Amino acid sequence: MTNFSVLYLLFMLGFFIKDVCLTSVVQTLQTVMAAVGEEAHFSCQLMESKDVLQVTWQKILPDQDKNMAAYNKYYGQRVNSDFIDK
């Protein structure tokens, strides 16, 4: 049986309205699946001219969510060491 990992994209936007983060300006494939050992490709597209500060990809596990990678407007990209060359 092939094992699959389910990954989600979270958004941290540079603006908030009534303490609610607006995520509708970022469009992405919500779930990315890949068999163990295969490559998984992640992307997102900004639909409006907004100041997005950070985009974070997480692996959703039964007992926790684990950050895989992030792109920050000021600090660039960062891949969690647990997911490099996997």
CSV table of N, CA and C in Angstrom, one decimal:
chain,number,residue,atom,x,y,z
A,1,MET,N,0.8,-1.2,0.0
A,1,MET,CA,0.0,0.0,0.0
A,1,MET,C,0.9,1.2,0.0
A,2,THR,N,0.5,2.2,-0.8
A,2,THR,CA,1.3,3.5,-0.9
A,2,THR,C,0.9,4.4,0.3
A,3,ASN,N,1.9,5.0,0.9
A,3,ASN,CA,1.6,5.9,2.0
A,3,ASN,C,1.5,7.3,1.4
A,4,PHE,N,0.6,8.1,1.9
A,4,PHE,CA,0.5,9.5,1.5
A,4,PHE,C,0.6,10.4,2.6
A,5,SER,N,1.1,11.6,2.4
A,5,SER,CA,1.2,12.7,3.4
A,5,SER,C,0.2,13.8,2.9
A,6,VAL,N,-0.5,14.3,3.8
A,6,VAL,CA,-1.4,15.4,3.5
A,6,VAL,C,-0.8,16.7,4.0
A,7,LEU,N,-0.7,17.7,3.2
A,7,LEU,CA,-0.1,19.0,3.5
A,7,LEU,C,-1.1,20.1,3.3
A,8,TYR,N,-1.0,21.1,4.2
A,8,TYR,CA,-1.9,22.2,4.1
A,8,TYR,C,-1.0,23.5,4.0
A,9,LEU,N,-1.5,24.5,3.4
A,9,LEU,CA,-0.9,25.8,3.4
A,9,LEU,C,-1.6,26.8,4.3
A,10,LEU,N,-0.8,27.4,5.2
A,10,LEU,CA,-1.4,28.4,6.1
A,10,LEU,C,-0.9,29.8,5.7
A,11,PHE,N,-1.6,30.8,6.0
A,11,PHE,CA,-1.3,32.1,5.6
A,11,PHE,C,-1.2,33.0,6.8
A,12,MET,N,-0.1,33.8,6.8
A,12,MET,CA,0.0,34.9,7.8
A,12,MET,C,0.0,36.2,7.0
A,13,LEU,N,-1.1,36.9,7.0
A,13,LEU,CA,-1.2,38.1,6.2
A,13,LEU,C,-0.8,39.3,7.1
A,14,GLY,N,-0.4,40.4,6.4
A,14,GLY,CA,0.1,41.6,7.1
A,14,GLY,C,-1.1,42.5,7.4
A,15,PHE,N,-2.3,42.0,7.4
A,15,PHE,CA,-3.4,42.8,7.9
A,15,PHE,C,-4.5,42.0,8.5
A,16,PHE,N,-5.2,42.6,9.4
A,16,PHE,CA,-6.3,41.9,10.2
A,16,PHE,C,-7.5,42.8,10.3
A,17,ILE,N,-8.7,42.2,10.2
A,17,ILE,CA,-9.9,43.0,10.4
A,17,ILE,C,-10.7,42.3,11.6
A,18,LYS,N,-10.9,43.0,12.6
A,18,LYS,CA,-11.6,42.5,13.8
A,18,LYS,C,-11.0,41.2,14.3
A,19,ASP,N,-9.7,41.2,14.3
A,19,ASP,CA,-8.9,40.0,14.8
A,19,ASP,C,-9.1,38.7,14.0
A,20,VAL,N,-9.6,38.9,12.8
A,20,VAL,CA,-9.7,37.7,11.9
A,20,VAL,C,-8.8,37.9,10.7
A,21,CYS,N,-7.9,36.9,10.5
A,21,CYS,CA,-7.0,36.9,9.4
A,21,CYS,C,-7.7,36.7,8.1
A,22,LEU,N,-7.5,37.5,7.1
A,22,LEU,CA,-8.1,37.3,5.8
A,22,LEU,C,-7.2,36.5,4.9
A,23,THR,N,-7.7,35.3,4.5
A,23,THR,CA,-6.9,34.4,3.7
A,23,THR,C,-7.4,34.3,2.3
A,24,SER,N,-8.5,34.9,2.0
A,24,SER,CA,-9.0,34.7,0.6
A,24,SER,C,-8.2,35.4,-0.5
A,25,VAL,N,-7.3,36.2,-0.2
A,25,VAL,CA,-6.5,36.9,-1.2
A,25,VAL,C,-5.4,35.9,-1.7
A,26,VAL,N,-5.1,34.8,-1.0
A,26,VAL,CA,-4.1,33.9,-1.4
A,26,VAL,C,-4.8,32.6,-1.9
A,27,GLN,N,-4.5,32.2,-3.2
A,27,GLN,CA,-5.1,31.0,-3.8
A,27,GLN,C,-4.1,29.9,-3.9
A,28,THR,N,-4.5,28.7,-3.5
A,28,THR,CA,-3.6,27.6,-3.6
A,28,THR,C,-4.4,26.3,-3.7
A,29,LEU,N,-3.7,25.2,-4.1
A,29,LEU,CA,-4.3,23.9,-4.0
A,29,LEU,C,-4.2,23.6,-2.5
A,30,GLN,N,-5.4,23.4,-1.9
A,30,GLN,CA,-5.5,23.2,-0.5
A,30,GLN,C,-4.8,22.0,0.1
A,31,THR,N,-4.8,20.9,-0.7
A,31,THR,CA,-4.2,19.6,-0.2
A,31,THR,C,-3.2,19.1,-1.3
A,32,VAL,N,-2.0,18.8,-0.9
A,32,VAL,CA,-1.0,18.3,-1.8
A,32,VAL,C,-0.7,16.9,-1.3
A,33,MET,N,-0.8,15.9,-2.2
A,33,MET,CA,-0.5,14.5,-1.8
A,33,MET,C,0.7,14.0,-2.6
A,34,ALA,N,1.6,13.2,-2.0
A,34,ALA,CA,2.7,12.6,-2.6
A,34,ALA,C,3.0,11.3,-2.0
A,35,ALA,N,3.3,10.3,-2.7
A,35,ALA,CA,3.7,9.0,-2.2
A,35,ALA,C,5.1,9.2,-1.5
A,36,VAL,N,5.3,8.4,-0.5
A,36,VAL,CA,6.6,8.5,0.2
A,36,VAL,C,7.8,8.3,-0.8
A,37,GLY,N,8.7,9.2,-0.7
A,37,GLY,CA,9.9,9.2,-1.6
A,37,GLY,C,9.7,10.0,-2.9
A,38,GLU,N,8.4,10.4,-3.2
A,38,GLU,CA,8.2,11.2,-4.4
A,38,GLU,C,8.3,12.7,-4.0
A,39,GLU,N,8.5,13.6,-5.0
A,39,GLU,CA,8.5,15.0,-4.7
A,39,GLU,C,7.1,15.5,-4.6
A,40,ALA,N,6.9,16.5,-3.8
A,40,ALA,CA,5.7,17.3,-3.6
A,40,ALA,C,6.0,18.7,-3.9
A,41,HIS,N,5.2,19.4,-4.7
A,41,HIS,CA,5.4,20.8,-5.1
A,41,HIS,C,4.3,21.7,-4.5
A,42,PHE,N,4.8,22.8,-3.9
A,42,PHE,CA,3.9,23.7,-3.2
A,42,PHE,C,4.0,25.0,-3.9
A,43,SER,N,2.9,25.7,-4.0
A,43,SER,CA,2.8,27.0,-4.6
A,43,SER,C,1.6,27.8,-4.1
A,44,CYS,N,1.6,29.1,-4.2
A,44,CYS,CA,0.5,29.9,-3.9
A,44,CYS,C,0.5,31.1,-4.8
A,45,GLN,N,-0.7,31.7,-5.0
A,45,GLN,CA,-0.8,32.9,-5.8
A,45,GLN,C,-1.5,34.0,-5.1
A,46,LEU,N,-1.0,35.2,-5.1
A,46,LEU,CA,-1.6,36.3,-4.5
A,46,LEU,C,-2.6,36.9,-5.5
A,47,MET,N,-3.9,36.9,-5.0
A,47,MET,CA,-5.0,37.4,-5.9
A,47,MET,C,-5.3,38.9,-5.9
A,48,GLU,N,-4.8,39.5,-4.8
A,48,GLU,CA,-5.0,41.0,-4.7
A,48,GLU,C,-3.7,41.6,-4.3
A,49,SER,N,-3.6,42.9,-4.4
A,49,SER,CA,-2.4,43.6,-4.0
A,49,SER,C,-2.5,43.8,-2.5
A,50,LYS,N,-2.0,42.9,-1.7
A,50,LYS,CA,-2.0,42.9,-0.2
A,50,LYS,C,-0.6,42.6,0.3
A,51,ASP,N,-0.3,43.0,1.5
A,51,ASP,CA,1.0,42.8,2.0
A,51,ASP,C,1.1,41.5,2.8
A,52,VAL,N,1.4,40.4,2.1
A,52,VAL,CA,1.5,39.1,2.8
A,52,VAL,C,2.9,39.0,3.4
A,53,LEU,N,3.0,38.8,4.7
A,53,LEU,CA,4.3,38.7,5.3
A,53,LEU,C,4.9,37.4,5.3
A,54,GLN,N,4.1,36.3,5.4
A,54,GLN,CA,4.7,35.0,5.5
A,54,GLN,C,3.7,33.9,5.0
A,55,VAL,N,4.2,32.9,4.3
A,55,VAL,CA,3.4,31.8,3.9
A,55,VAL,C,4.1,30.6,4.5
A,56,THR,N,3.3,29.7,5.2
A,56,THR,CA,3.9,28.5,5.9
A,56,THR,C,3.2,27.3,5.4
A,57,TRP,N,3.9,26.2,5.1
A,57,TRP,CA,3.4,24.9,4.7
A,57,TRP,C,3.5,24.0,5.9
A,58,GLN,N,2.5,23.2,6.2
A,58,GLN,CA,2.5,22.3,7.3
A,58,GLN,C,2.1,20.9,6.9
A,59,LYS,N,2.7,19.9,7.6
A,59,LYS,CA,2.3,18.6,7.4
A,59,LYS,C,1.3,18.3,8.6
A,60,ILE,N,0.1,17.8,8.2
A,60,ILE,CA,-0.9,17.6,9.2
A,60,ILE,C,-0.8,16.1,9.6
A,61,LEU,N,-0.5,15.9,10.9
A,61,LEU,CA,-0.3,14.6,11.5
A,61,LEU,C,-1.5,14.3,12.4
A,62,PRO,N,-1.8,13.1,12.8
A,62,PRO,CA,-2.9,12.8,13.7
A,62,PRO,C,-2.7,13.5,15.1
A,63,ASP,N,-1.5,13.6,15.6
A,63,ASP,CA,-1.4,14.1,16.9
A,63,ASP,C,-0.8,15.6,17.0
A,64,GLN,N,-0.4,16.1,15.8
A,64,GLN,CA,0.2,17.5,15.8
A,64,GLN,C,0.3,18.0,14.3
A,65,ASP,N,0.5,19.3,14.2
A,65,ASP,CA,0.8,19.9,12.9
A,65,ASP,C,2.2,20.2,12.9
A,66,LYS,N,3.0,19.9,11.9
A,66,LYS,CA,4.4,20.2,11.9
A,66,LYS,C,4.8,21.1,10.7
A,67,ASN,N,5.4,22.2,11.0
A,67,ASN,CA,5.9,23.1,10.0
A,67,ASN,C,6.9,22.5,9.1
A,68,MET,N,6.7,22.5,7.8
A,68,MET,CA,7.7,22.0,6.9
A,68,MET,C,8.6,23.0,6.3
A,69,ALA,N,7.9,24.1,5.8
A,69,ALA,CA,8.7,25.2,5.2
A,69,ALA,C,7.9,26.5,5.3
A,70,ALA,N,8.6,27.6,5.2
A,70,ALA,CA,8.0,28.9,5.2
A,70,ALA,C,8.8,29.8,4.3
A,71,TYR,N,8.0,30.8,3.8
A,71,TYR,CA,8.7,31.9,3.0
A,71,TYR,C,8.2,33.2,3.7
A,72,ASN,N,9.2,34.0,4.1
A,72,ASN,CA,8.9,35.2,4.8
A,72,ASN,C,9.4,36.4,4.0
A,73,LYS,N,8.6,37.4,3.9
A,73,LYS,CA,8.9,38.6,3.0
A,73,LYS,C,10.3,39.2,3.3
A,74,TYR,N,10.7,39.2,4.6
A,74,TYR,CA,11.9,39.8,5.0
A,74,TYR,C,13.1,38.9,5.2
A,75,TYR,N,12.8,37.6,5.5
A,75,TYR,CA,13.9,36.7,5.9
A,75,TYR,C,14.0,35.6,4.8
A,76,GLY,N,13.2,35.5,3.8
A,76,GLY,CA,13.3,34.6,2.7
A,76,GLY,C,12.8,33.2,3.1
A,77,GLN,N,13.3,32.2,2.4
A,77,GLN,CA,12.7,30.8,2.6
A,77,GLN,C,13.5,30.1,3.7
A,78,ARG,N,12.7,29.2,4.3
A,78,ARG,CA,13.3,28.3,5.3
A,78,ARG,C,12.6,27.0,5.3
A,79,VAL,N,13.4,25.9,5.2
A,79,VAL,CA,12.9,24.5,5.2
A,79,VAL,C,13.3,23.9,6.5
A,80,ASN,N,12.3,23.3,7.2
A,80,ASN,CA,12.6,22.6,8.4
A,80,ASN,C,13.6,21.5,8.1
A,81,SER,N,14.6,21.3,8.9
A,81,SER,CA,15.6,20.3,8.7
A,81,SER,C,15.1,18.9,8.6
A,82,ASP,N,13.9,18.6,9.2
A,82,ASP,CA,13.3,17.3,9.2
A,82,ASP,C,12.8,17.0,7.7
A,83,PHE,N,12.7,18.0,6.9
A,83,PHE,CA,12.1,17.8,5.6
A,83,PHE,C,13.1,18.0,4.4
A,84,ILE,N,14.3,18.4,4.7
A,84,ILE,CA,15.3,18.6,3.7
A,84,ILE,C,15.8,17.3,3.1
A,85,ASP,N,15.8,17.2,1.7
A,85,ASP,CA,16.2,16.0,1.0
A,85,ASP,C,15.4,14.7,1.4
A,86,LYS,N,14.1,14.9,1.7
A,86,LYS,CA,13.2,13.7,2.0
A,86,LYS,C,12.4,13.3,0.9
